[in-house]
mmCIF file with all atom_site columns, C-alpha atoms in Angstrom:
data_model
loop_
_atom_site.group_PDB
_atom_site.id
_atom_site.type_symbol
_atom_site.label_atom_id
_atom_site.label_alt_id
_atom_site.label_comp_id
_atom_site.label_asym_id
_atom_site.label_entity_id
_atom_site.label_seq_id
_atom_site.pdbx_PDB_ins_code
_atom_site.Cartn_x
_atom_site.Cartn_y
_atom_site.Cartn_z
_atom_site.occupancy
_atom_site.B_iso_or_equiv
_atom_site.pdbx_formal_charge
_atom_site.auth_seq_id
_atom_site.auth_comp_id
_atom_site.auth_asym_id
_atom_site.auth_atom_id
_atom_site.pdbx_PDB_model_num
ATOM 1   C CA . GLN A 1 1   ? 119.856 -13.386 -59.746 1.00 0.00 ? 1   GLN A CA 1
ATOM 2   C CA . VAL A 1 2   ? 122.485 -11.321 -61.496 1.00 0.00 ? 2   VAL A CA 1
ATOM 3   C CA . GLN A 1 3   ? 124.677 -9.458  -59.251 1.00 0.00 ? 3   GLN A CA 1
ATOM 4   C CA . LEU A 1 4   ? 126.812 -6.659  -60.373 1.00 0.00 ? 4   LEU A CA 1
ATOM 5   C CA . VAL A 1 5   ? 129.743 -5.028  -58.503 1.00 0.00 ? 5   VAL A CA 1
ATOM 6   C CA . GLU A 1 6   ? 131.091 -1.622  -59.646 1.00 0.00 ? 6   GLU A CA 1
ATOM 7   C CA . SER A 1 7   ? 134.721 -0.336  -58.872 1.00 0.00 ? 7   SER A CA 1
ATOM 8   C CA . GLY A 1 8   ? 136.619 2.404   -60.273 1.00 0.00 ? 8   GLY A CA 1
ATOM 9   C CA . GLY A 1 9   ? 135.477 5.417   -58.727 1.00 0.00 ? 9   GLY A CA 1
ATOM 10  C CA . GLY A 1 10  ? 137.067 8.020   -56.875 1.00 0.00 ? 10  GLY A CA 1
ATOM 11  C CA . LEU A 1 11  ? 138.421 11.586  -56.718 1.00 0.00 ? 11  LEU A CA 1
ATOM 12  C CA . VAL A 1 12  ? 139.917 13.357  -59.791 1.00 0.00 ? 12  VAL A CA 1
ATOM 13  C CA . GLN A 1 13  ? 140.782 17.012  -60.770 1.00 0.00 ? 13  GLN A CA 1
ATOM 14  C CA . ALA A 1 14  ? 138.665 18.472  -63.888 1.00 0.00 ? 14  ALA A CA 1
ATOM 15  C CA . GLY A 1 15  ? 140.207 17.275  -66.691 1.00 0.00 ? 15  GLY A CA 1
ATOM 16  C CA . GLY A 1 16  ? 141.128 13.823  -65.555 1.00 0.00 ? 16  GLY A CA 1
ATOM 17  C CA . SER A 1 17  ? 140.007 10.545  -66.119 1.00 0.00 ? 17  SER A CA 1
ATOM 18  C CA . LEU A 1 18  ? 138.375 7.290   -64.590 1.00 0.00 ? 18  LEU A CA 1
ATOM 19  C CA . ARG A 1 19  ? 137.742 4.084   -65.801 1.00 0.00 ? 19  ARG A CA 1
ATOM 20  C CA . LEU A 1 20  ? 134.362 2.520   -64.145 1.00 0.00 ? 20  LEU A CA 1
ATOM 21  C CA . SER A 1 21  ? 134.165 -1.341  -63.857 1.00 0.00 ? 21  SER A CA 1
ATOM 22  C CA . CYS A 1 22  ? 130.857 -3.481  -63.878 1.00 0.00 ? 22  CYS A CA 1
ATOM 23  C CA . ALA A 1 23  ? 131.428 -6.986  -63.044 1.00 0.00 ? 23  ALA A CA 1
ATOM 24  C CA . ALA A 1 24  ? 128.523 -9.318  -63.176 1.00 0.00 ? 24  ALA A CA 1
ATOM 25  C CA . SER A 1 25  ? 127.708 -12.968 -61.784 1.00 0.00 ? 25  SER A CA 1
ATOM 26  C CA . GLU A 1 26  ? 126.157 -14.084 -64.823 1.00 0.00 ? 26  GLU A CA 1
ATOM 27  C CA . ARG A 1 27  ? 127.915 -16.231 -67.338 1.00 0.00 ? 27  ARG A CA 1
ATOM 28  C CA . THR A 1 28  ? 125.541 -15.010 -70.144 1.00 0.00 ? 28  THR A CA 1
ATOM 29  C CA . PHE A 1 29  ? 126.352 -11.488 -69.383 1.00 0.00 ? 29  PHE A CA 1
ATOM 30  C CA . SER A 1 30  ? 127.420 -10.860 -72.997 1.00 0.00 ? 30  SER A CA 1
ATOM 31  C CA . THR A 1 31  ? 123.716 -11.041 -74.001 1.00 0.00 ? 31  THR A CA 1
ATOM 32  C CA . TYR A 1 32  ? 122.422 -8.213  -71.397 1.00 0.00 ? 32  TYR A CA 1
ATOM 33  C CA . THR A 1 33  ? 121.481 -4.918  -72.276 1.00 0.00 ? 33  THR A CA 1
ATOM 34  C CA . VAL A 1 34  ? 123.950 -2.840  -69.823 1.00 0.00 ? 34  VAL A CA 1
ATOM 35  C CA . ALA A 1 35  ? 123.643 1.064   -68.756 1.00 0.00 ? 35  ALA A CA 1
ATOM 36  C CA . TRP A 1 36  ? 125.350 3.272   -66.772 1.00 0.00 ? 36  TRP A CA 1
ATOM 37  C CA . TYR A 1 37  ? 123.425 5.700   -64.682 1.00 0.00 ? 37  TYR A CA 1
ATOM 38  C CA . ARG A 1 38  ? 124.409 8.529   -62.228 1.00 0.00 ? 38  ARG A CA 1
ATOM 39  C CA . GLN A 1 39  ? 122.753 10.101  -59.209 1.00 0.00 ? 39  GLN A CA 1
ATOM 40  C CA . THR A 1 40  ? 123.185 13.218  -57.206 1.00 0.00 ? 40  THR A CA 1
ATOM 41  C CA . PRO A 1 41  ? 121.506 13.803  -54.024 1.00 0.00 ? 41  PRO A CA 1
ATOM 42  C CA . GLY A 1 42  ? 117.810 14.681  -54.218 1.00 0.00 ? 42  GLY A CA 1
ATOM 43  C CA . LYS A 1 43  ? 117.880 13.816  -58.076 1.00 0.00 ? 43  LYS A CA 1
ATOM 44  C CA . GLU A 1 44  ? 116.741 10.836  -59.887 1.00 0.00 ? 44  GLU A CA 1
ATOM 45  C CA . ARG A 1 45  ? 119.102 8.534   -61.550 1.00 0.00 ? 45  ARG A CA 1
ATOM 46  C CA . ASP A 1 46  ? 120.177 9.888   -65.112 1.00 0.00 ? 46  ASP A CA 1
ATOM 47  C CA . PHE A 1 47  ? 121.132 7.945   -68.187 1.00 0.00 ? 47  PHE A CA 1
ATOM 48  C CA . VAL A 1 48  ? 124.879 8.062   -68.708 1.00 0.00 ? 48  VAL A CA 1
ATOM 49  C CA . ALA A 1 49  ? 125.740 5.564   -71.050 1.00 0.00 ? 49  ALA A CA 1
ATOM 50  C CA . GLY A 1 50  ? 124.357 2.260   -72.600 1.00 0.00 ? 50  GLY A CA 1
ATOM 51  C CA . VAL A 1 51  ? 125.344 -0.892  -74.428 1.00 0.00 ? 51  VAL A CA 1
ATOM 52  C CA . ARG A 1 52  ? 122.672 -3.217  -76.458 1.00 0.00 ? 52  ARG A CA 1
ATOM 53  C CA . ASP A 1 53  ? 123.406 -5.551  -79.102 1.00 0.00 ? 53  ASP A CA 1
ATOM 54  C CA . GLY A 1 54  ? 126.692 -4.258  -79.918 1.00 0.00 ? 54  GLY A CA 1
ATOM 55  C CA . ASN A 1 55  ? 125.184 -0.756  -80.045 1.00 0.00 ? 55  ASN A CA 1
ATOM 56  C CA . THR A 1 56  ? 126.381 2.022   -77.634 1.00 0.00 ? 56  THR A CA 1
ATOM 57  C CA . TYR A 1 57  ? 124.345 5.200   -76.491 1.00 0.00 ? 57  TYR A CA 1
ATOM 58  C CA . TYR A 1 58  ? 125.055 8.095   -74.670 1.00 0.00 ? 58  TYR A CA 1
ATOM 59  C CA . ALA A 1 59  ? 123.744 11.085  -72.963 1.00 0.00 ? 59  ALA A CA 1
ATOM 60  C CA . ASP A 1 60  ? 124.473 14.187  -74.484 1.00 0.00 ? 60  ASP A CA 1
ATOM 61  C CA . SER A 1 61  ? 126.328 15.208  -71.455 1.00 0.00 ? 61  SER A CA 1
ATOM 62  C CA . ALA A 1 62  ? 128.575 12.193  -72.048 1.00 0.00 ? 62  ALA A CA 1
ATOM 63  C CA . LYS A 1 63  ? 129.059 12.117  -75.945 1.00 0.00 ? 63  LYS A CA 1
ATOM 64  C CA . GLY A 1 64  ? 132.413 12.642  -76.974 1.00 0.00 ? 64  GLY A CA 1
ATOM 65  C CA . ARG A 1 65  ? 133.909 12.228  -73.412 1.00 0.00 ? 65  ARG A CA 1
ATOM 66  C CA . PHE A 1 66  ? 133.049 8.982   -72.411 1.00 0.00 ? 66  PHE A CA 1
ATOM 67  C CA . ALA A 1 67  ? 133.094 5.555   -73.833 1.00 0.00 ? 67  ALA A CA 1
ATOM 68  C CA . ILE A 1 68  ? 131.180 2.428   -72.821 1.00 0.00 ? 68  ILE A CA 1
ATOM 69  C CA . SER A 1 69  ? 132.812 -1.145  -73.762 1.00 0.00 ? 69  SER A CA 1
ATOM 70  C CA . ARG A 1 70  ? 132.440 -4.747  -72.388 1.00 0.00 ? 70  ARG A CA 1
ATOM 71  C CA . ASP A 1 71  ? 134.602 -7.348  -72.445 1.00 0.00 ? 71  ASP A CA 1
ATOM 72  C CA . ASN A 1 72  ? 132.354 -10.545 -72.668 1.00 0.00 ? 72  ASN A CA 1
ATOM 73  C CA . ALA A 1 73  ? 135.499 -12.805 -71.426 1.00 0.00 ? 73  ALA A CA 1
ATOM 74  C CA . LYS A 1 74  ? 135.513 -11.116 -68.149 1.00 0.00 ? 74  LYS A CA 1
ATOM 75  C CA . ASN A 1 75  ? 131.818 -10.687 -68.018 1.00 0.00 ? 75  ASN A CA 1
ATOM 76  C CA . THR A 1 76  ? 132.521 -6.830  -67.452 1.00 0.00 ? 76  THR A CA 1
ATOM 77  C CA . VAL A 1 77  ? 131.360 -3.806  -68.792 1.00 0.00 ? 77  VAL A CA 1
ATOM 78  C CA . TYR A 1 78  ? 133.534 -0.508  -68.382 1.00 0.00 ? 78  TYR A CA 1
ATOM 79  C CA . LEU A 1 79  ? 133.012 3.097   -68.894 1.00 0.00 ? 79  LEU A CA 1
ATOM 80  C CA . GLN A 1 80  ? 135.871 5.202   -69.388 1.00 0.00 ? 80  GLN A CA 1
ATOM 81  C CA . MET A 1 81  ? 135.336 8.682   -68.526 1.00 0.00 ? 81  MET A CA 1
ATOM 82  C CA . ASN A 1 82  ? 137.510 11.579  -69.969 1.00 0.00 ? 82  ASN A CA 1
ATOM 83  C CA . THR A 1 83  ? 138.229 15.195  -69.460 1.00 0.00 ? 83  THR A CA 1
ATOM 84  C CA . LEU A 1 84  ? 135.713 14.981  -66.417 1.00 0.00 ? 84  LEU A CA 1
ATOM 85  C CA . LYS A 1 85  ? 134.070 17.990  -65.310 1.00 0.00 ? 85  LYS A CA 1
ATOM 86  C CA . PRO A 1 86  ? 132.972 19.059  -61.568 1.00 0.00 ? 86  PRO A CA 1
ATOM 87  C CA . GLU A 1 87  ? 129.285 18.570  -62.570 1.00 0.00 ? 87  GLU A CA 1
ATOM 88  C CA . ASP A 1 88  ? 130.120 14.647  -63.501 1.00 0.00 ? 88  ASP A CA 1
ATOM 89  C CA . THR A 1 89  ? 130.602 14.559  -59.691 1.00 0.00 ? 89  THR A CA 1
ATOM 90  C CA . ALA A 1 90  ? 127.846 11.713  -58.654 1.00 0.00 ? 90  ALA A CA 1
ATOM 91  C CA . VAL A 1 91  ? 127.164 8.111   -57.646 1.00 0.00 ? 91  VAL A CA 1
ATOM 92  C CA . TYR A 1 92  ? 127.482 5.964   -60.930 1.00 0.00 ? 92  TYR A CA 1
ATOM 93  C CA . TYR A 1 93  ? 125.418 2.617   -61.182 1.00 0.00 ? 93  TYR A CA 1
ATOM 94  C CA . CYS A 1 94  ? 125.666 -0.213  -63.689 1.00 0.00 ? 94  CYS A CA 1
ATOM 95  C CA . ALA A 1 95  ? 122.208 -1.628  -64.226 1.00 0.00 ? 95  ALA A CA 1
ATOM 96  C CA . ALA A 1 96  ? 121.626 -4.776  -66.530 1.00 0.00 ? 96  ALA A CA 1
ATOM 97  C CA . GLY A 1 97  ? 118.687 -6.042  -68.321 1.00 0.00 ? 97  GLY A CA 1
ATOM 98  C CA . ALA A 1 98  ? 118.024 -9.397  -69.817 1.00 0.00 ? 98  ALA A CA 1
ATOM 99  C CA . GLY A 1 99  ? 117.987 -9.335  -73.451 1.00 0.00 ? 99  GLY A CA 1
ATOM 100 C CA . TRP A 1 100 ? 116.526 -6.096  -75.313 1.00 0.00 ? 100 TRP A CA 1
ATOM 101 C CA . THR A 1 101 ? 116.014 -3.119  -72.814 1.00 0.00 ? 101 THR A CA 1
ATOM 102 C CA . ASN A 1 102 ? 115.268 0.415   -72.950 1.00 0.00 ? 102 ASN A CA 1
ATOM 103 C CA . VAL A 1 103 ? 118.680 1.643   -71.989 1.00 0.00 ? 103 VAL A CA 1
ATOM 104 C CA . PHE A 1 104 ? 117.139 5.301   -71.451 1.00 0.00 ? 104 PHE A CA 1
ATOM 105 C CA . SER A 1 105 ? 114.574 4.021   -68.830 1.00 0.00 ? 105 SER A CA 1
ATOM 106 C CA . ALA A 1 106 ? 116.332 3.346   -65.477 1.00 0.00 ? 106 ALA A CA 1
ATOM 107 C CA . ARG A 1 107 ? 112.564 1.505   -64.771 1.00 0.00 ? 107 ARG A CA 1
ATOM 108 C CA . ALA A 1 108 ? 113.388 -1.299  -67.474 1.00 0.00 ? 108 ALA A CA 1
ATOM 109 C CA . PHE A 1 109 ? 116.443 -2.648  -65.607 1.00 0.00 ? 109 PHE A CA 1
ATOM 110 C CA . GLU A 1 110 ? 116.166 -5.584  -63.617 1.00 0.00 ? 110 GLU A CA 1
ATOM 111 C CA . TYR A 1 111 ? 119.536 -5.349  -61.974 1.00 0.00 ? 111 TYR A CA 1
ATOM 112 C CA . TRP A 1 112 ? 121.564 -2.690  -60.240 1.00 0.00 ? 112 TRP A CA 1
ATOM 113 C CA . GLY A 1 113 ? 125.193 -2.834  -58.606 1.00 0.00 ? 113 GLY A CA 1
ATOM 114 C CA . GLN A 1 114 ? 125.555 -0.726  -55.375 1.00 0.00 ? 114 GLN A CA 1
ATOM 115 C CA . GLY A 1 115 ? 127.347 2.231   -56.974 1.00 0.00 ? 115 GLY A CA 1
ATOM 116 C CA . THR A 1 116 ? 130.549 3.887   -57.091 1.00 0.00 ? 116 THR A CA 1
ATOM 117 C CA . GLN A 1 117 ? 131.086 7.546   -55.823 1.00 0.00 ? 117 GLN A CA 1
ATOM 118 C CA . VAL A 1 118 ? 133.037 9.668   -58.601 1.00 0.00 ? 118 VAL A CA 1
ATOM 119 C CA . THR A 1 119 ? 133.909 13.087  -57.454 1.00 0.00 ? 119 THR A CA 1
ATOM 120 C CA . VAL A 1 120 ? 135.555 15.755  -59.436 1.00 0.00 ? 120 VAL A CA 1
ATOM 121 C CA . SER A 1 121 ? 137.217 18.769  -58.180 1.00 0.00 ? 121 SER A CA 1
ATOM 122 C CA . SER A 1 122 ? 137.524 21.958  -59.812 1.00 0.00 ? 122 SER A CA 1
#
C-alpha cells in the first residue's frame, strides 16, 4: 500500500505562487505515474498535471503557469504553481499508479493523498 502525503497548500493572493509536494512511502516511486488533480465542492476531480516515463502532461488551464517535477531521491513529486488565479482555488490531490497509467483519468489511479487546500484571493 502506497501512502501519499501532500503539503504546501495555503492562502495566496492572485498572481502569487505555491509549491505543492507529494511525498510517497514507496521506494520505487520513481517508476509510478503521478498526477495532480483538484476538486471544488460539488464537482468531480479535474486533472491538473501528470508525469509518466519522463513525460509531463498539463491541463489547458495549467499550461504555462504550473510545472510538475519529481525528485526520485526523495520519492517526492512537486507541483509549482505560478501566476495563481482565484479560479485555481480547490483541494489539490496527488494520485499515483504503478507503471503506465492514464494520467487523464482519475479512475485509473490506485493511490490518493488526503488533499491540500489551495485558496487564491482576488
